[in-house]
Short mmCIF file of C-alpha atoms in Angstrom, two decimals:
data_model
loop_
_atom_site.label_atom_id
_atom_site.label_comp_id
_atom_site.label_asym_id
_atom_site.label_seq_id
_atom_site.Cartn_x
_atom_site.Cartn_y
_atom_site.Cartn_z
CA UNK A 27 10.45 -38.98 0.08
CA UNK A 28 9.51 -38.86 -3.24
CA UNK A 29 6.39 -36.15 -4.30
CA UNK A 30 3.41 -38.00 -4.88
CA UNK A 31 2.45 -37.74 -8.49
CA UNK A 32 -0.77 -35.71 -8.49
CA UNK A 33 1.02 -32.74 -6.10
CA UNK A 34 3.87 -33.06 -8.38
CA UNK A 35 1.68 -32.92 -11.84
CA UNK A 36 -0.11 -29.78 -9.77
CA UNK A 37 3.13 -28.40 -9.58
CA UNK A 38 4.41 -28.57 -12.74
CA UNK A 39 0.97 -27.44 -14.25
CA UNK A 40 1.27 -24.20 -12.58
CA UNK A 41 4.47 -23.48 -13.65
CA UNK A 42 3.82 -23.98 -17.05
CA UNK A 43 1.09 -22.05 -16.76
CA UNK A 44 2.95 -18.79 -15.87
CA UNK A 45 5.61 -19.43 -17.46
CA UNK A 46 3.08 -19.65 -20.89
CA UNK A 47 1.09 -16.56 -19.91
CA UNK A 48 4.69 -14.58 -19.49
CA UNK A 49 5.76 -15.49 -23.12
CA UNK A 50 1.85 -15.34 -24.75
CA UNK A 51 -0.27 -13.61 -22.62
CA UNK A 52 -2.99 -15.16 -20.96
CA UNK A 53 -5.47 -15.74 -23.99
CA UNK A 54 -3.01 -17.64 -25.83
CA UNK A 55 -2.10 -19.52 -23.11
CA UNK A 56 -4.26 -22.30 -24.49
CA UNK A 57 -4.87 -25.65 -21.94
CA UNK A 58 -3.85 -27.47 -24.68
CA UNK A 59 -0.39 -25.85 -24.64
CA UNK A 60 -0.06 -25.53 -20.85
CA UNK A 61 -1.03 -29.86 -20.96
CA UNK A 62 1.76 -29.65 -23.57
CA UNK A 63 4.56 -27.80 -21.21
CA UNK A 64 3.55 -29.54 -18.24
CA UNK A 65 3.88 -33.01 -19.97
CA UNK A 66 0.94 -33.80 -18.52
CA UNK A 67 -2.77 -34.96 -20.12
CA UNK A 68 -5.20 -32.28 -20.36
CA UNK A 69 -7.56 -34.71 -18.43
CA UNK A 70 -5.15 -34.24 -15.54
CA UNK A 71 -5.58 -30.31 -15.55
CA UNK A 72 -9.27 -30.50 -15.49
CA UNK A 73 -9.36 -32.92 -12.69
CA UNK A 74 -7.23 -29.74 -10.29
CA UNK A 75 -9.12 -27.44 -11.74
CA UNK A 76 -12.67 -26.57 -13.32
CA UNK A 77 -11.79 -24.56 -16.06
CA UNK A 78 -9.19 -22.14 -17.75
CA UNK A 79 -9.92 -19.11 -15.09
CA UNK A 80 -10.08 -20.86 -11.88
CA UNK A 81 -6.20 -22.38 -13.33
CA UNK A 82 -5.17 -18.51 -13.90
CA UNK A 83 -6.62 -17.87 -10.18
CA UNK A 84 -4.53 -20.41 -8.30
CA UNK A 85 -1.41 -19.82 -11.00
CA UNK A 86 -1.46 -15.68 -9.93
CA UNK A 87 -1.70 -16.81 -6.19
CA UNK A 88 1.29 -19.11 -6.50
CA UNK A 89 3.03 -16.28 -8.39
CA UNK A 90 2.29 -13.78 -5.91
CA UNK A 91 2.88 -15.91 -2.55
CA UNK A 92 -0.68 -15.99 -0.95
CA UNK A 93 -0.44 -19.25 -0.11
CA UNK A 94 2.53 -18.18 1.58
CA UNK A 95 1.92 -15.31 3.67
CA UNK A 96 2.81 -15.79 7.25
CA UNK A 97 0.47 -15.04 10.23
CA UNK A 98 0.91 -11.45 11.85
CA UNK A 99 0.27 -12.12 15.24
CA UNK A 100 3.73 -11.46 17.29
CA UNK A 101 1.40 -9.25 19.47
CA UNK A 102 2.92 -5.64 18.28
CA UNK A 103 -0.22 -4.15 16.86
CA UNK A 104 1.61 -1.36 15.21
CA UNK A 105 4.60 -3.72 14.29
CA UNK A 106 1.78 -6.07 12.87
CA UNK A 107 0.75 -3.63 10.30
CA UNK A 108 4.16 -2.80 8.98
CA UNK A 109 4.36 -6.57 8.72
CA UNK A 110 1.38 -6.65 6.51
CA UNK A 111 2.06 -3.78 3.98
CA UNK A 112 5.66 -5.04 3.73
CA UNK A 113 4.61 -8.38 2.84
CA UNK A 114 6.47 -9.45 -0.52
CA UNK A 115 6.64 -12.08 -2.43
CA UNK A 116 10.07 -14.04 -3.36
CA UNK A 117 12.31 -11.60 -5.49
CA UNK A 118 13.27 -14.59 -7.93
CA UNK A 119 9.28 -14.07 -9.47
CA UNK A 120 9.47 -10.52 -10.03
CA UNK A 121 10.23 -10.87 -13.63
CA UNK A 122 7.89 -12.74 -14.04
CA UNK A 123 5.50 -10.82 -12.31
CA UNK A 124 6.52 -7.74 -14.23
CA UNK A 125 5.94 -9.89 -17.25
CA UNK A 126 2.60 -11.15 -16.43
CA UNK A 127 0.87 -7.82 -15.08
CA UNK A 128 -0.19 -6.36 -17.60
CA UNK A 129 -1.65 -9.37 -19.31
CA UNK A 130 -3.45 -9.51 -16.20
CA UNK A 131 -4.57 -6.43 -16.55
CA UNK A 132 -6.04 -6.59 -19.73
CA UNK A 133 -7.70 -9.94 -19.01
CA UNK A 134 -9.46 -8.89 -16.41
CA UNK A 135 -10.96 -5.66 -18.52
CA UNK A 136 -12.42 -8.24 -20.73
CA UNK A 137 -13.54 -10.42 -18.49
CA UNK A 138 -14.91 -8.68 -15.39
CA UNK A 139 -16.23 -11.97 -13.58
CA UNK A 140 -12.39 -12.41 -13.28
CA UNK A 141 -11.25 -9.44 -12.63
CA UNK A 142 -13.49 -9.25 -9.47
CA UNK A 143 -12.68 -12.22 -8.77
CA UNK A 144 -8.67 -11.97 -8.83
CA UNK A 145 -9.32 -8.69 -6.84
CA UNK A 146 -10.75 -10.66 -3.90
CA UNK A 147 -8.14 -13.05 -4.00
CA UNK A 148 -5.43 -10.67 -4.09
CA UNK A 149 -6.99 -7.70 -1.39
CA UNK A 150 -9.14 -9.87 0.88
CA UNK A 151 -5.86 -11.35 2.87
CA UNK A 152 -4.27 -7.89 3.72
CA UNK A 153 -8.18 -6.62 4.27
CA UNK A 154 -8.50 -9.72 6.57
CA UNK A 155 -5.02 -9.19 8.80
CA UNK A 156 -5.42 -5.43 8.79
CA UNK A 157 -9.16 -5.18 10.25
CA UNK A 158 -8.27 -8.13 12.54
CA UNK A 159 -5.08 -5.97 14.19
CA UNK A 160 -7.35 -3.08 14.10
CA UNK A 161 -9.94 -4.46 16.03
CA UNK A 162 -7.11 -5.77 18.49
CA UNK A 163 -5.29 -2.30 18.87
CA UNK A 164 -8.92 -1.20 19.86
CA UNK A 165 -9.66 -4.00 22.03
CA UNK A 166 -6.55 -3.13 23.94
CA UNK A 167 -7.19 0.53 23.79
CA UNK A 168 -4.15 1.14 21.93
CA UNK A 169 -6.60 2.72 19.06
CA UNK A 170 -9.51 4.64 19.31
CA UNK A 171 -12.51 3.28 17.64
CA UNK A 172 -12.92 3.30 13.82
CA UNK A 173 -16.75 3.87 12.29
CA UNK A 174 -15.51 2.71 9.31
CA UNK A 175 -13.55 0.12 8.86
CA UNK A 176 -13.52 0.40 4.97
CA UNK A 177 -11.84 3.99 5.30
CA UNK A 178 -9.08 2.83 7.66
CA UNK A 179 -8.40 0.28 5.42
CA UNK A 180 -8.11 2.02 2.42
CA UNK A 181 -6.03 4.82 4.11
CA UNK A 182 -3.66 1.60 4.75
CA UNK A 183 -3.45 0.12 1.79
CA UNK A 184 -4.12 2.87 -0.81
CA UNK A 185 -0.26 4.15 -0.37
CA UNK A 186 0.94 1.07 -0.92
CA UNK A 187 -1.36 0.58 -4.26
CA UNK A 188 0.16 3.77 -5.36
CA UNK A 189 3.39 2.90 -4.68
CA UNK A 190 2.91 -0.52 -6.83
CA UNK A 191 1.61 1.69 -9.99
CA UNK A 192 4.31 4.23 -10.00
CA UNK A 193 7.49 2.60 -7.76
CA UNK A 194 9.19 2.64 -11.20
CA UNK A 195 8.81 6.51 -12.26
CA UNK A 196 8.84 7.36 -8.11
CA UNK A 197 11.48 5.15 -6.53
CA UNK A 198 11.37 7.58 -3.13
CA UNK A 199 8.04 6.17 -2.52
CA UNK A 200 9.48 2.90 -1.92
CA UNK A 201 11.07 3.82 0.85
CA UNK A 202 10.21 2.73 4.43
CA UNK A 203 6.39 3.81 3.24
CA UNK A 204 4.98 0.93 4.97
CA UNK A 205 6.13 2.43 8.22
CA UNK A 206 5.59 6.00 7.32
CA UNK A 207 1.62 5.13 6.77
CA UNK A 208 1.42 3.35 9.42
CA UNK A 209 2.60 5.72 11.79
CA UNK A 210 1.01 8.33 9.78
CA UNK A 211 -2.63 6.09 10.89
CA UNK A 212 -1.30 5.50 14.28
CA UNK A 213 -0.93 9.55 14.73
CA UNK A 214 -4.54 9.96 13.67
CA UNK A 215 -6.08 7.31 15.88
CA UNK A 216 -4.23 6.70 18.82
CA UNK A 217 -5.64 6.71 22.18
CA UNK A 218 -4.01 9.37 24.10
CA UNK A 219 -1.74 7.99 27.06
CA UNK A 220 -4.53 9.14 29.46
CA UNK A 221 -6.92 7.10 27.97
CA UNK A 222 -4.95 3.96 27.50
CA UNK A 223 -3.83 3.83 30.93
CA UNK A 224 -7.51 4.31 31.79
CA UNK A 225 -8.34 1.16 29.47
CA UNK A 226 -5.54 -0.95 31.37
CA UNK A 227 -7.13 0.10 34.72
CA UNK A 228 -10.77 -0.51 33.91
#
């Protein structure tokens, strides 16, 4: 069945847009030239999106699959976890990702509305999953509880942030570090097997 032609004028809109802000950057990535790649009106742009910025948004979270992360619920708390800090986009975008980063970067610095904003929209998914399996491995009594959440989850994901800055210049951090910090976390707040087989028997 043939795409209908709004989803398919979304489509090719956010393709042009990355592939524009790869070759220009994201300031010169003008609607007018994004209309022009997409072959579409610039009339049609504004009527998927509200302006320039929210376009960038939803172009970085095509880019960087969140619209296509899976759900980690198989019921393997620990498992779960490595699941979420493994999570990567399709290889065939890294170039482009590569390409588009530091644009990113720099856009943001000069427009800090943005920048917040595209930090939500990239963190708040892993935040989500990770403090939802952490409240399950306590519900179960797998983990002891955490008075603060925030710390767990930046003793989570701050390894893998690290490993994203410097993977190039460090490529031993790559590997298996998901695992490592998770059972690195799971070592520091795991219930003892006394105590879990209490929790199963209460």
């Amino acid at each position: 069945m043939p795409r209908p032609k709004s989803n398919q004028a979304h489509s090719e809109v956010l393709k042009a847009a990355i592939a524009l802000m790869a070759e220009r950057g994201i300031d010169a990535a003008s609607m007018d030239a994004i209309a022009l790649r997409a072959g579409v009106s610039k009339a049609t742009i504004y009527n998927h999106w509200r302006d320039k910025e929210a376009l960038v948004l939803d172009a970085m979270a095509d880019l960087h699959g969140h619209h296509e992360r899976p759900d980690f619920n198989t019921g393997n708390t620990r498992a779960d976890m490595v699941a979420v800090l493994s999570f990567q986009p399709p290889r065939a975008r890294a170039a482009l990702q590569r390409r588009i980063t530091p644009h990113l970067i720099a856009y943001s610095a000069r427009h800090p509305k943005f920048g917040d904003a595209w930090r939500h929209q990239a963190m708040e998914p892993p935040r989500r999953e990770l403090t939802s399996l952490i409240e399950q491995g306590v519900r179960r009594g797998e983990l002891v509880p955490q008075p603060d959440i925030n710390l767990s989850l930046a003793m989570l994901l701050g390894p893998v942030l690290y490993r994203h800055i410097f993977q190039r210049s460090e490529p031993s951090l790559a590997e298996k570090l998901p695992e490592r910090v998770v059972d690195a976390f799971w070592r520091a707040f795991q219930k003892s097997p006394q105590k879990q087989l209490a929790h199963k028997n209460r």
